[in-house]
Coordinates of C-alpha atoms in Angstrom, one line a residue:
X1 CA 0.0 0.0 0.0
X2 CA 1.0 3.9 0.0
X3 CA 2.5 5.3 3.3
X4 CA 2.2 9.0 4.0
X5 CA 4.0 11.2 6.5
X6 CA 5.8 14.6 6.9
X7 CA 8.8 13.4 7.4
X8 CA 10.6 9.8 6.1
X9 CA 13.7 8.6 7.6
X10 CA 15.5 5.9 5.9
X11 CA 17.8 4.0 8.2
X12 CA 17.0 2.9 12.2
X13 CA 20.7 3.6 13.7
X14 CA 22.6 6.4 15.5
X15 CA 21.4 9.3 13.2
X16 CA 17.8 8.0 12.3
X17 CA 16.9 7.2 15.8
X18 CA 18.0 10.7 16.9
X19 CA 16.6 12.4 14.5
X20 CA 13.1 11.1 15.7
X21 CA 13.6 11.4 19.3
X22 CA 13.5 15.2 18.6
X23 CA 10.9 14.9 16.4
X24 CA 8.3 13.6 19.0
X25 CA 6.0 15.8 19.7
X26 CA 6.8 18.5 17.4
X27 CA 4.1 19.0 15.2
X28 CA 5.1 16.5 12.5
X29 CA 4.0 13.0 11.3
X30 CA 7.4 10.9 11.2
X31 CA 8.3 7.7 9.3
X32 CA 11.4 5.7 10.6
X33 CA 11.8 3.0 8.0
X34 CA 14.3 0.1 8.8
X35 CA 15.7 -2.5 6.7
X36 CA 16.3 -5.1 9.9
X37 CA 14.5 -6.5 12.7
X38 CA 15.2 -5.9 16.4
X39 CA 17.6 -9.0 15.8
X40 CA 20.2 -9.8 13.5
X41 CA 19.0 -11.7 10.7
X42 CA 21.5 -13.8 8.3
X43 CA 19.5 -13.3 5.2
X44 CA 18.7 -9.5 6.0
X45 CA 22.6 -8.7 7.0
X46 CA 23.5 -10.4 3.5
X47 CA 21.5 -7.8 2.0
X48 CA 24.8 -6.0 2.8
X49 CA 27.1 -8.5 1.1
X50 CA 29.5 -7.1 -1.8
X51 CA 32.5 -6.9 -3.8
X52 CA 36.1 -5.1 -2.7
X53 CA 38.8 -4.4 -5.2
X54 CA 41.5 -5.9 -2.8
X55 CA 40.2 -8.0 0.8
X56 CA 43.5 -7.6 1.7
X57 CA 43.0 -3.6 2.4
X58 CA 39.4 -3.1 3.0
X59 CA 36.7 -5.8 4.8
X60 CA 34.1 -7.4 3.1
X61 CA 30.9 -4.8 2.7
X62 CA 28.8 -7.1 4.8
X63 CA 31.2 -6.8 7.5
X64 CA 31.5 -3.8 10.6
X65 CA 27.9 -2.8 10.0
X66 CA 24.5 -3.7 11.0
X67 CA 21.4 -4.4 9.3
X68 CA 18.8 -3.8 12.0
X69 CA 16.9 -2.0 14.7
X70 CA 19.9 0.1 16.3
X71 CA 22.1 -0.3 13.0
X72 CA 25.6 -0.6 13.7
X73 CA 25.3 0.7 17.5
X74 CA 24.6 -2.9 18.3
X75 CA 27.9 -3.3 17.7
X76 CA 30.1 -0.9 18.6
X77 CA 33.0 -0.4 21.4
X78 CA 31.3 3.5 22.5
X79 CA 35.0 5.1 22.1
X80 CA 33.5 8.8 22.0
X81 CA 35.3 12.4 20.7
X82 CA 34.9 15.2 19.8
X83 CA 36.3 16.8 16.3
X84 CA 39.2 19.2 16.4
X85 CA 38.5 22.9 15.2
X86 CA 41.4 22.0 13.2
X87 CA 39.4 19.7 11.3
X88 CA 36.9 22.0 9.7
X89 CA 39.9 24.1 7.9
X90 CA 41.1 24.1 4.8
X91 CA 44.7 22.7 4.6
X92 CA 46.3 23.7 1.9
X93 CA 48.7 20.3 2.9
X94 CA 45.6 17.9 2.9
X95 CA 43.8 18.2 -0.4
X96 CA 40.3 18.4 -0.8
X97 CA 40.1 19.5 2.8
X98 CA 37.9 22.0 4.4
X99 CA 34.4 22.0 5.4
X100 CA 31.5 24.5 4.6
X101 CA 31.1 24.9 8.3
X102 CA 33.0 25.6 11.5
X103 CA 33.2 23.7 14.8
X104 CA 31.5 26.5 16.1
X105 CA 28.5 25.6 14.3
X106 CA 28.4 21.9 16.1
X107 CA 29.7 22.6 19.1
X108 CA 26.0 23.2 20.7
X109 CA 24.9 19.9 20.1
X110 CA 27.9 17.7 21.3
X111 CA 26.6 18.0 24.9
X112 CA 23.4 16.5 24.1
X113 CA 24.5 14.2 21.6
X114 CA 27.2 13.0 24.1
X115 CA 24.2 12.2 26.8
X116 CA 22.2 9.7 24.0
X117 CA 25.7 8.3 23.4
X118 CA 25.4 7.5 27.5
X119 CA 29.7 8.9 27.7
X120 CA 28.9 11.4 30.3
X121 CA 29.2 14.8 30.4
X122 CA 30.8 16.7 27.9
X123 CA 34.4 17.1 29.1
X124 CA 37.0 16.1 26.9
X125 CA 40.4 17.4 28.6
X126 CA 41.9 15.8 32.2
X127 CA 41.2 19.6 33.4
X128 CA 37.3 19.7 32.8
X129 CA 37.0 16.1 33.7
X130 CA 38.7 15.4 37.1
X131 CA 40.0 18.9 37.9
X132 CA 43.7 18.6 39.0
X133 CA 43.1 15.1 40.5
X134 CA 44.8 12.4 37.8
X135 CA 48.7 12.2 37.9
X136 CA 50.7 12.9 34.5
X137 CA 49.8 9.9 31.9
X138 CA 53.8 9.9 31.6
X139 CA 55.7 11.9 34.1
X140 CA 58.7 14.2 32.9
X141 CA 57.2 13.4 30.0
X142 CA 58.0 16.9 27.9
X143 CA 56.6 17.4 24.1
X144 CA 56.6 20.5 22.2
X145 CA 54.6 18.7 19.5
X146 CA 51.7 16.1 21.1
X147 CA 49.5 16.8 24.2
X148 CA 48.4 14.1 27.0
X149 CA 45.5 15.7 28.8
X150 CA 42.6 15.1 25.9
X151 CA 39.9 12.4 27.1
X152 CA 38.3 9.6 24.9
X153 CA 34.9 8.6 26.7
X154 CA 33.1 5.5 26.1
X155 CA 29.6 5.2 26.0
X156 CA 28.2 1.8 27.8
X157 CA 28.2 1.2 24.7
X158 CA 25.0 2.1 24.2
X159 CA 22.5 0.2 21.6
X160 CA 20.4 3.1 20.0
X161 CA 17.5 0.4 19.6
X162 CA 17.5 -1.0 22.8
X163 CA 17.5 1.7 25.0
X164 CA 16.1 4.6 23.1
X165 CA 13.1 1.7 20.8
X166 CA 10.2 1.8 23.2
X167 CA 10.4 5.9 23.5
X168 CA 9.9 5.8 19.6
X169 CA 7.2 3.0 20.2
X170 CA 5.1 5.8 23.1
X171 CA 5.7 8.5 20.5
X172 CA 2.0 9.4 19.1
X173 CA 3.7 10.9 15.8
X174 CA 6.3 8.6 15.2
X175 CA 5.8 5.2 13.1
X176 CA 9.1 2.8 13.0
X177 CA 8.3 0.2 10.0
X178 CA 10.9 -2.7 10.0
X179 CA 12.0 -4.9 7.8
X180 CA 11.4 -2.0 5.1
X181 CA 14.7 -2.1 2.8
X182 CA 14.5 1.2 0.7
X183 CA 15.6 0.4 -2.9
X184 CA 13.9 3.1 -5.0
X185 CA 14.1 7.2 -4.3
X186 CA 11.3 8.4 -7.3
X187 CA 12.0 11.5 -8.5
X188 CA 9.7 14.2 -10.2
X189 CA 10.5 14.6 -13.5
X190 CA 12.4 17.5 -13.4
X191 CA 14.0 15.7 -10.7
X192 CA 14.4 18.7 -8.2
X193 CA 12.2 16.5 -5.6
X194 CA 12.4 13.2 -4.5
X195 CA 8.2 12.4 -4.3
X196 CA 8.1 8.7 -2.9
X197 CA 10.4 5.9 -1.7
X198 CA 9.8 2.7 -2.3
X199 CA 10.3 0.0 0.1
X200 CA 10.4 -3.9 -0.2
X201 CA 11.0 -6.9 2.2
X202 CA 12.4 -10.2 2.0
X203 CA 9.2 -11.7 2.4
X204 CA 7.8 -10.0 -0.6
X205 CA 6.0 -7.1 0.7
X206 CA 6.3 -3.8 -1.4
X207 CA 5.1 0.1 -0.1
X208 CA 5.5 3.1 -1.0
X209 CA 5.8 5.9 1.2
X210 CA 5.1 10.0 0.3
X211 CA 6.7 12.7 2.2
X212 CA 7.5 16.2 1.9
X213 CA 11.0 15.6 3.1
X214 CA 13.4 12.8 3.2
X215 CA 16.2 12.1 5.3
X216 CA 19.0 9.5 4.7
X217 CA 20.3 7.6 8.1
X218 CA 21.8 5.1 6.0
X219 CA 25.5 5.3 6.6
X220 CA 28.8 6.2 4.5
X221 CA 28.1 3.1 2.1
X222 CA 24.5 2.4 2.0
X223 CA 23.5 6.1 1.6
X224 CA 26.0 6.2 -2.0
X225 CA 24.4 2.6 -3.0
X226 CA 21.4 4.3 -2.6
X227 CA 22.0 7.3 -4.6
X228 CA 23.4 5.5 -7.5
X229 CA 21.3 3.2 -8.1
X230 CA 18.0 5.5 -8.5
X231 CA 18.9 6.5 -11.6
X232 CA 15.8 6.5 -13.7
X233 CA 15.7 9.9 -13.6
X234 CA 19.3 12.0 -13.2
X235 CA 21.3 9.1 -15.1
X236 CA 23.6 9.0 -13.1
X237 CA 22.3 8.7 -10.0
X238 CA 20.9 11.5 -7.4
X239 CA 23.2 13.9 -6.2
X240 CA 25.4 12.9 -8.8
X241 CA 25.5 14.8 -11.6
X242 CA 29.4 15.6 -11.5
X243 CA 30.2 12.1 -10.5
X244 CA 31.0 12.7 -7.2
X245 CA 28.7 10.4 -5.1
X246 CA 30.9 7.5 -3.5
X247 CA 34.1 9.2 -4.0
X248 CA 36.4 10.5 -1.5
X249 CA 35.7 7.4 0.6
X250 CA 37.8 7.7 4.0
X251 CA 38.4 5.8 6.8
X252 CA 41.2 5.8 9.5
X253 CA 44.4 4.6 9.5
X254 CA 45.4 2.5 12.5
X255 CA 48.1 0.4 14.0
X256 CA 50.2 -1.0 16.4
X257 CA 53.9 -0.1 15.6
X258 CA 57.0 -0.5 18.1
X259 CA 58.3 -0.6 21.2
X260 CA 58.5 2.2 24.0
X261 CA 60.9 1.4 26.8
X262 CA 60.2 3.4 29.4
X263 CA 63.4 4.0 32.4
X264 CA 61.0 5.6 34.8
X265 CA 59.5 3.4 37.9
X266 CA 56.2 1.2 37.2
X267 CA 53.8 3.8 38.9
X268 CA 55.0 6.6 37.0
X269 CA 53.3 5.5 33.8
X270 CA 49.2 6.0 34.0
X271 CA 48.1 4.4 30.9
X272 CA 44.7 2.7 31.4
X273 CA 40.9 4.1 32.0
X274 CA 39.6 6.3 34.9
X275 CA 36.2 6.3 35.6
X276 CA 34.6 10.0 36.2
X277 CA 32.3 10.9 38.8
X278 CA 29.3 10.1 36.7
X279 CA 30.7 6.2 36.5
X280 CA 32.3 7.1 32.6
X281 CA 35.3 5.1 31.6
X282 CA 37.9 7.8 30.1
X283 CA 41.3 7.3 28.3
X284 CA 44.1 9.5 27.6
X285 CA 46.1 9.1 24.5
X286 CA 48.9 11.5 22.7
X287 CA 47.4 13.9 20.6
X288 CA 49.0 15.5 17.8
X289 CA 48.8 19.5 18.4
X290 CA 47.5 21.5 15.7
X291 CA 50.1 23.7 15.5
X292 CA 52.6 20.7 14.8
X293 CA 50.3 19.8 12.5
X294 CA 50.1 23.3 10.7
X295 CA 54.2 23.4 10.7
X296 CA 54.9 19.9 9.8
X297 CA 52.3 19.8 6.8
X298 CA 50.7 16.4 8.3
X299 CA 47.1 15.5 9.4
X300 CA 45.1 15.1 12.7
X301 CA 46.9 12.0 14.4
X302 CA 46.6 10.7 17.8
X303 CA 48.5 7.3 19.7
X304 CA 47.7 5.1 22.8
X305 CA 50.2 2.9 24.8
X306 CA 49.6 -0.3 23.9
X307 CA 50.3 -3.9 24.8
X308 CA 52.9 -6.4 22.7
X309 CA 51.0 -7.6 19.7
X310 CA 49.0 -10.7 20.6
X311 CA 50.0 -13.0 18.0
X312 CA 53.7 -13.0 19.1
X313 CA 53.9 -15.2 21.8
X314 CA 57.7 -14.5 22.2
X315 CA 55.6 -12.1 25.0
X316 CA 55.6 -15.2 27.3
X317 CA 52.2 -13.1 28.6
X318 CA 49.8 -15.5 29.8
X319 CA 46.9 -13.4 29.5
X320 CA 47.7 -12.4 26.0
X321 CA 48.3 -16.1 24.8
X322 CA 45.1 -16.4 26.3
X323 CA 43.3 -14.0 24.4
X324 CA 44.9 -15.7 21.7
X325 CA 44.0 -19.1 21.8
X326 CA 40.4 -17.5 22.3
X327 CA 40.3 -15.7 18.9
X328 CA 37.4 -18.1 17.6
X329 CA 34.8 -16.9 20.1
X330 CA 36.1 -13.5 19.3
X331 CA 33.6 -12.0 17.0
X332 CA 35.1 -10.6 13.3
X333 CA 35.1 -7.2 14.0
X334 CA 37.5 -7.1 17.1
X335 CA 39.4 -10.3 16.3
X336 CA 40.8 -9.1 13.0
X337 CA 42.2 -6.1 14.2
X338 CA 42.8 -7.9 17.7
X339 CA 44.9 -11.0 16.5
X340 CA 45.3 -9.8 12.2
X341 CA 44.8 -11.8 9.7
X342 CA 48.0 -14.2 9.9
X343 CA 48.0 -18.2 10.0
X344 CA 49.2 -19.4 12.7
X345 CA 51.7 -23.3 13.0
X346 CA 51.1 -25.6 15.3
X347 CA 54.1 -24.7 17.1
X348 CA 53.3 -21.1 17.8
X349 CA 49.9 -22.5 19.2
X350 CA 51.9 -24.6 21.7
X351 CA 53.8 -22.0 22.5
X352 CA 51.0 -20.1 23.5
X353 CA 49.7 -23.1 25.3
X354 CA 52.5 -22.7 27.4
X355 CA 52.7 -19.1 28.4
X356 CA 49.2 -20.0 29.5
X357 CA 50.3 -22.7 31.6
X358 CA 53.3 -20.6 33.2
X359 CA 50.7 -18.1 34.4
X360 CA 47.3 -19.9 34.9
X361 CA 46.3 -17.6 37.7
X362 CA 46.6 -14.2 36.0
X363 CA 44.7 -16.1 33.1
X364 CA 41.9 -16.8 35.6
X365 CA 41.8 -13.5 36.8
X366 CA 41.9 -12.0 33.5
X367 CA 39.4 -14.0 32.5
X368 CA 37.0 -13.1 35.7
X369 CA 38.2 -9.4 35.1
X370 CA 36.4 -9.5 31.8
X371 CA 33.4 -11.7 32.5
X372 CA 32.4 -9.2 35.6
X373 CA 33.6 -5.8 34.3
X374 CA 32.9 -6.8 30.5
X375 CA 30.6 -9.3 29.7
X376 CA 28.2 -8.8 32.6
X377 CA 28.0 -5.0 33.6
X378 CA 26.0 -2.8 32.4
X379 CA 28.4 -0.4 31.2
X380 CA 31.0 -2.2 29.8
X381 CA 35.2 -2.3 30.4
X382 CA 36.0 -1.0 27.0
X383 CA 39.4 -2.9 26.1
X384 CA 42.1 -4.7 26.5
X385 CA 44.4 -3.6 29.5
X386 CA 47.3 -5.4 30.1
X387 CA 50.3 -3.6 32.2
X388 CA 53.8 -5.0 31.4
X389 CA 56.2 -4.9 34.5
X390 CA 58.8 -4.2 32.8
X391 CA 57.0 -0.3 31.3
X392 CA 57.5 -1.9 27.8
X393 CA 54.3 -0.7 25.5
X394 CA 53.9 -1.2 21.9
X395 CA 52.5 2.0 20.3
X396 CA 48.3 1.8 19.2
X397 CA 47.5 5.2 16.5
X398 CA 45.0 5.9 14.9
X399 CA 45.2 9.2 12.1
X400 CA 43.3 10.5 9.7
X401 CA 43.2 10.0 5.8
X402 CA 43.2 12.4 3.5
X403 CA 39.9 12.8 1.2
X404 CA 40.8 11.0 -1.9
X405 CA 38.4 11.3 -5.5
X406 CA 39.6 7.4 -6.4
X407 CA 38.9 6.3 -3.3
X408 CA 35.6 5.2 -3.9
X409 CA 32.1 2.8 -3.9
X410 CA 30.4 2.1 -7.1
X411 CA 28.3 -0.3 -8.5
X412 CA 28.4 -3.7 -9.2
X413 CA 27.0 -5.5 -12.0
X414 CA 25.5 -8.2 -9.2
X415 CA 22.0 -7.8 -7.9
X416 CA 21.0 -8.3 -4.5
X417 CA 17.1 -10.5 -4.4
X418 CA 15.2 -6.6 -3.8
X419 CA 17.3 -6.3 -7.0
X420 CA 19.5 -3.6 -5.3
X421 CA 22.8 -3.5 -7.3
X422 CA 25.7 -4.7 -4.6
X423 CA 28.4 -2.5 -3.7
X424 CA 31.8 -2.6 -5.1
X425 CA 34.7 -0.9 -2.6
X426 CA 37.5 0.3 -4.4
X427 CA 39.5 2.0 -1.0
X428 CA 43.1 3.6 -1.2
X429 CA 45.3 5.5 0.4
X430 CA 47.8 8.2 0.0
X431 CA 51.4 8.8 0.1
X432 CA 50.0 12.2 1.9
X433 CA 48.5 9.4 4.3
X434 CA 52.1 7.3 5.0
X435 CA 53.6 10.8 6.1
X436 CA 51.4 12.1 8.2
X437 CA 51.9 8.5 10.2
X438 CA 55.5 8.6 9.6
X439 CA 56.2 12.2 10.5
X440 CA 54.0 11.8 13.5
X441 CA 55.8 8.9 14.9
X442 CA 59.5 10.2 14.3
X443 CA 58.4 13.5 16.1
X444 CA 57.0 11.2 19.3
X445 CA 60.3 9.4 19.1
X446 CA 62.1 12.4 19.4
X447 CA 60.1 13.8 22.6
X448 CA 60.3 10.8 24.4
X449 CA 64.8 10.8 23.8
X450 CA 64.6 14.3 24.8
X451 CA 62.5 13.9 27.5
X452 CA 65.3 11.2 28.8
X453 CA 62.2 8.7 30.0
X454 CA 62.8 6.1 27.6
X455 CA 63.3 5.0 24.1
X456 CA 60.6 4.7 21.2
X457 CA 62.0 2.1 18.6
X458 CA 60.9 1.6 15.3
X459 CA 61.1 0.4 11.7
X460 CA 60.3 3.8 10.1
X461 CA 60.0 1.6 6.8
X462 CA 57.6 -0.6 8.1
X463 CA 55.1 2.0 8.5
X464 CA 53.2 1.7 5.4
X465 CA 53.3 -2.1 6.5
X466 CA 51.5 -1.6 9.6
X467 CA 48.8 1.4 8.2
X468 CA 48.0 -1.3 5.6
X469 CA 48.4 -4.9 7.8
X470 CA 44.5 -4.8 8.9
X471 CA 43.4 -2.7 6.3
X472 CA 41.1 0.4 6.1
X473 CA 40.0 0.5 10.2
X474 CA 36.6 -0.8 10.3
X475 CA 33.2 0.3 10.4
X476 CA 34.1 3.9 9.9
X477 CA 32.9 4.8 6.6
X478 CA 33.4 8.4 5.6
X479 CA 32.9 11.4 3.2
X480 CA 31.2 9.5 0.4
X481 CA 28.4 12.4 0.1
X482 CA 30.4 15.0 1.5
X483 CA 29.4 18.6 2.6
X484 CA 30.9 21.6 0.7
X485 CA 29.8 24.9 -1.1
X486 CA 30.4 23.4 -4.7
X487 CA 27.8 21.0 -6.3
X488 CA 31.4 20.1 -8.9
X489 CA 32.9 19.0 -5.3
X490 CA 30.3 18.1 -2.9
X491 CA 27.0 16.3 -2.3
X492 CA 25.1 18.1 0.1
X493 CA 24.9 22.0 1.9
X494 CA 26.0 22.6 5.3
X495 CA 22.5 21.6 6.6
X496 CA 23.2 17.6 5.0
X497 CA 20.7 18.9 1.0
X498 CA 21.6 17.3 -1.4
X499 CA 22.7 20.3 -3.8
X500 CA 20.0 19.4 -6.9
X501 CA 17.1 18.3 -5.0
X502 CA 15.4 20.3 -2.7
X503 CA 13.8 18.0 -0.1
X504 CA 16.6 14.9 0.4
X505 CA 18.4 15.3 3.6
X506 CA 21.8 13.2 4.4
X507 CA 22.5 12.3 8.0
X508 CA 25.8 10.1 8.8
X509 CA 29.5 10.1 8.4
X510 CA 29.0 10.4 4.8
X511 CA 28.5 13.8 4.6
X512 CA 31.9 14.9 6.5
X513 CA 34.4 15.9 3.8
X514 CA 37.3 14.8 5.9
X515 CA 38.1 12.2 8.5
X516 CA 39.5 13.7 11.3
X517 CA 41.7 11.6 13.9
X518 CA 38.3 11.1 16.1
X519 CA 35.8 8.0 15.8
X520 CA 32.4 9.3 13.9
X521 CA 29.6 8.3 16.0
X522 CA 29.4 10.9 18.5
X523 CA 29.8 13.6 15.8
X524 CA 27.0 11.8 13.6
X525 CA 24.7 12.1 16.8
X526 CA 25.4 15.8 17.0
X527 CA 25.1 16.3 13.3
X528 CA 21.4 14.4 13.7
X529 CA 20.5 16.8 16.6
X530 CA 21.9 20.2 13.9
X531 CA 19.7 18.8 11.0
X532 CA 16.3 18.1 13.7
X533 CA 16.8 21.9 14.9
X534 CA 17.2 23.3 10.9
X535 CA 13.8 21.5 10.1
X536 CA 11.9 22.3 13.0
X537 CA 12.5 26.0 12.1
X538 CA 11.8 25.6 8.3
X539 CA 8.6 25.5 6.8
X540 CA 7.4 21.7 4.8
X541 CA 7.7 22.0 0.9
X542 CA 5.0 20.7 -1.1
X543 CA 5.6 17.8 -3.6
X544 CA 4.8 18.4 -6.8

């Protein structure tokens, strides 16, 4: 049948479920359409299922994401941040940068969006958090180039579905239809407004919905799949008129690289979570500042101390060897990155077999440590802590990629059976992307000689190595619709139009024309809240 409502969202996960929690109550019929269940379904996630020019740099598309009530937050680790002002510029070292907007613009909705992300209050910085009360992450620890006071928070992590579902479910103008995969956006024909959606299931269902606005929750990949393939009208796809839709696609480059010595005592070396008076785990990591940034030419880039790699087990760490032999209950999205991608022999699984052995109690206790504080609390310990006692840390980063045109999605020949045409993921990186990783690393080297705490020691030619051992990081899927001034350049305006149609909305990390160093989520949230607020204040077109 036909389906009528002011205001359709497509997509059921961080953005979408926002976006109609501020829509309750506020004078306007809303639509939450959802292409999952409340559970994960095999044959709905393989909806997702696609085609990647090399597997060795970039996961399979049915991988990292969710398809269903919550979308990917059912997933996810709840690492929260802020963006850096920084971010918004435009670098005249980081092509393509620059954003339409400023972070001035966001900045009033990060304190909200940080409360539905459940991280806390909005206090990014050891200052605002706990006052003067932490001691140094590294003491004598002196850098003229990265800072140690900035906060990640983590959210529970919090499952947008679960916790925020039955709110939507109470809401007398809100409507959340599952199982209602969006393959057609129809067009007038002068194709200036998008006038339906239509909407099939797996069980052979069909609707079509009208609306006077249109809002895309879909993510970085499904929101360019999409776009592309409703092409009955602009031939090309909506949006896409100067073939930019599904390029620029970013992620984050990440690794473990290493190994920092440090001389000082055990105590002196604070590298693990504190939990703020609201009961928030936090994290502090070495930030790159932005005026290091500015006069070395490189991009955002932040580190974590970090335990030896797992797979090693020359670590003779029980707990690691443990974590090890556990890999196969470890789900895909934190083993790969956890334990890579490498085969192991039967005698590096022995040897593993007896680290645990040598240490069977810290096993046990590690293994109760994670079962309390992990698997059964309510807000979850967010990662792997493991202190060496001999102040011996690889190094964890994580940096951001620069916007890249062929770095991109398309689509493939393949049909999905709604007939969707499957993704094809064709990701690179930069040499621009090498350097800002090598630069950053050979500047942290330096501050910790100079600092006389320890020794950083790396292969500086292994780094492309390591940005590229695990591949593009994850479910972070970014700039494929991005935001700018220039329909040549850009998808959307700084409210998340598209450019050439006057009543499709874009909410996710798609829109953001570069990566940053920081982990999406939180910022999609806020971006959710800044789109609710500009349609609340803006009059409902009329379809043609």
């Amino acid at each position: 049948p036909t389906l009528s409502a002011d205001v359709c969202i497509v997509g059921a996960g961080a953005a979408g479920i926002t976006l109609a929690l501020e829509l309750i109550d506020g004078g306007l019929d809303v639509l939450v359409l959802e292409a999952g269940g409340r559970h994960a379904e095999n044959a709905t996630q393989a909806l997702y299922a696609g085609f990647v020019s090399d597997e060795r740099l970039h996961s399979p598309p049915d991988k990292y994401r969710q398809r269903r009530f919550g979308g990917t937050t059912t997933i996810w680790a709840g690492r929260s941040m802020p963006l850096d002002a920084i971010d918004f510029e435009a670098r005249d070292y980081v092509p393509h940068s620059g954003w339409p907007i400023t972070l001035d613009a966001l900045q009033p909705f990060y304190p909200k969006a940080n409360a539905l992300c459940e991280a806390g209050a909005f206090a990014y910085t050891t200052d605002a958090a706990f006052g003067a009360a932490l001691p140094p992450m590294i003491a004598g620890f002196e850098s003229r180039h990265f800072t140690t006071d900035q906060l990640e928070r983590f959210s529970c992590p919090t499952d947008f579905g679960a916790r925020y579902g039955h709110k939507l479910a109470k809401a007398a103008n809100v409507r959340v239809l599952l199982h209602a995969n969006v393959t057609h956006l129809q067009l007038d024909p002068g194709g200036r407004t998008v006038v339906a959606a239509v909407a099939r299931s797996l069980s052979g269902r069909t609707a079509t919905i009208n609306a006077p606005r249109f809002i895309l929750a879909t993510g970085g990949l499904e929101t360019a799949r999409l776009l592309l393939a409703s092409r009955d009208v602009q031939r090309n796809g909506i949006g896409n008129d100067h073939d930019v839709v599904g390029r620029y696609y970013m992620c984050h480059l990440a690794g473990t690289i290493g190994a920092i010595k440090f001389t000082l005592p055990f105590s002196a070396i604070a590298h693990g979570y504190d939990i703020s008076d609201d009961g928030v785990y936090c994290r502090r990591r070495l930030a790159l500042t932005p005026a290091s940034q500015r006069q070395r030419g490189i991009g955002n880039f932040i580190a974590r101390l970090h335990h030896p790699r797992i797979i090693d087990p020359t670590h003779r760490n029980a707990v690691l060897s443990l974590l090890y032999l556990a890999k196969f209950v470890i789900p895909y999205e934190y083993g790969k990155r956890l334990h890579g991608g490498e085969s192991a022999s039967v005698g590096t699984w022995l040897r593993h077999l007896v680290n645990v052995a040598g240490g069977p109690l810290a096993a046990l206790a590690y293994a109760w440590h994670m079962l309390r504080d992990r698997k059964l609390a309510g807000r979850k310990f967010p990662s792997i802590i493991i202190r060496s006692k001999a102040n011996l840390f690889s190094l964890d980063f994580h940096a951001e990629q620069q916007p890249n045109p062929a770095s991109r999605v398309t689509l493939a020949d393949m049909r999905d059976p709604l007939g969707m045409p499957r993704l094809h993921i064709d990701w690179h990186y930069t040499a621009g992307d090498i350097d800002t990783v090598s630069r950053a690393l050979a500047l942290l080297a330096q501050d910790i000689h100079h600092s006389g705490i320890g020794t950083f020691d790396y292969e500086p030619d292994s780094v492309e190595k390591e940005i590229t051992r695990y591949g593009a990081y994850g479910g972070h899927h970014i700039g494929t619709t991005r935001m700018g001034t220039d329909p040549h350049t850009s998808v959307v305006n700084a409210d998340g139009r598209i450019h050439s149609v006057d009543n499709l909305y874009i909410s996710s990390s798609a829109i953001f024309p570069t990566s940053s160093q920081a982990n999406p989520t939180l910022t999609v949230v806020a971006f959710a809240l800044r789109l609710a607020a500009h349609l609340k204040t803006r009059p409902l077109p009329t379809n043609s």
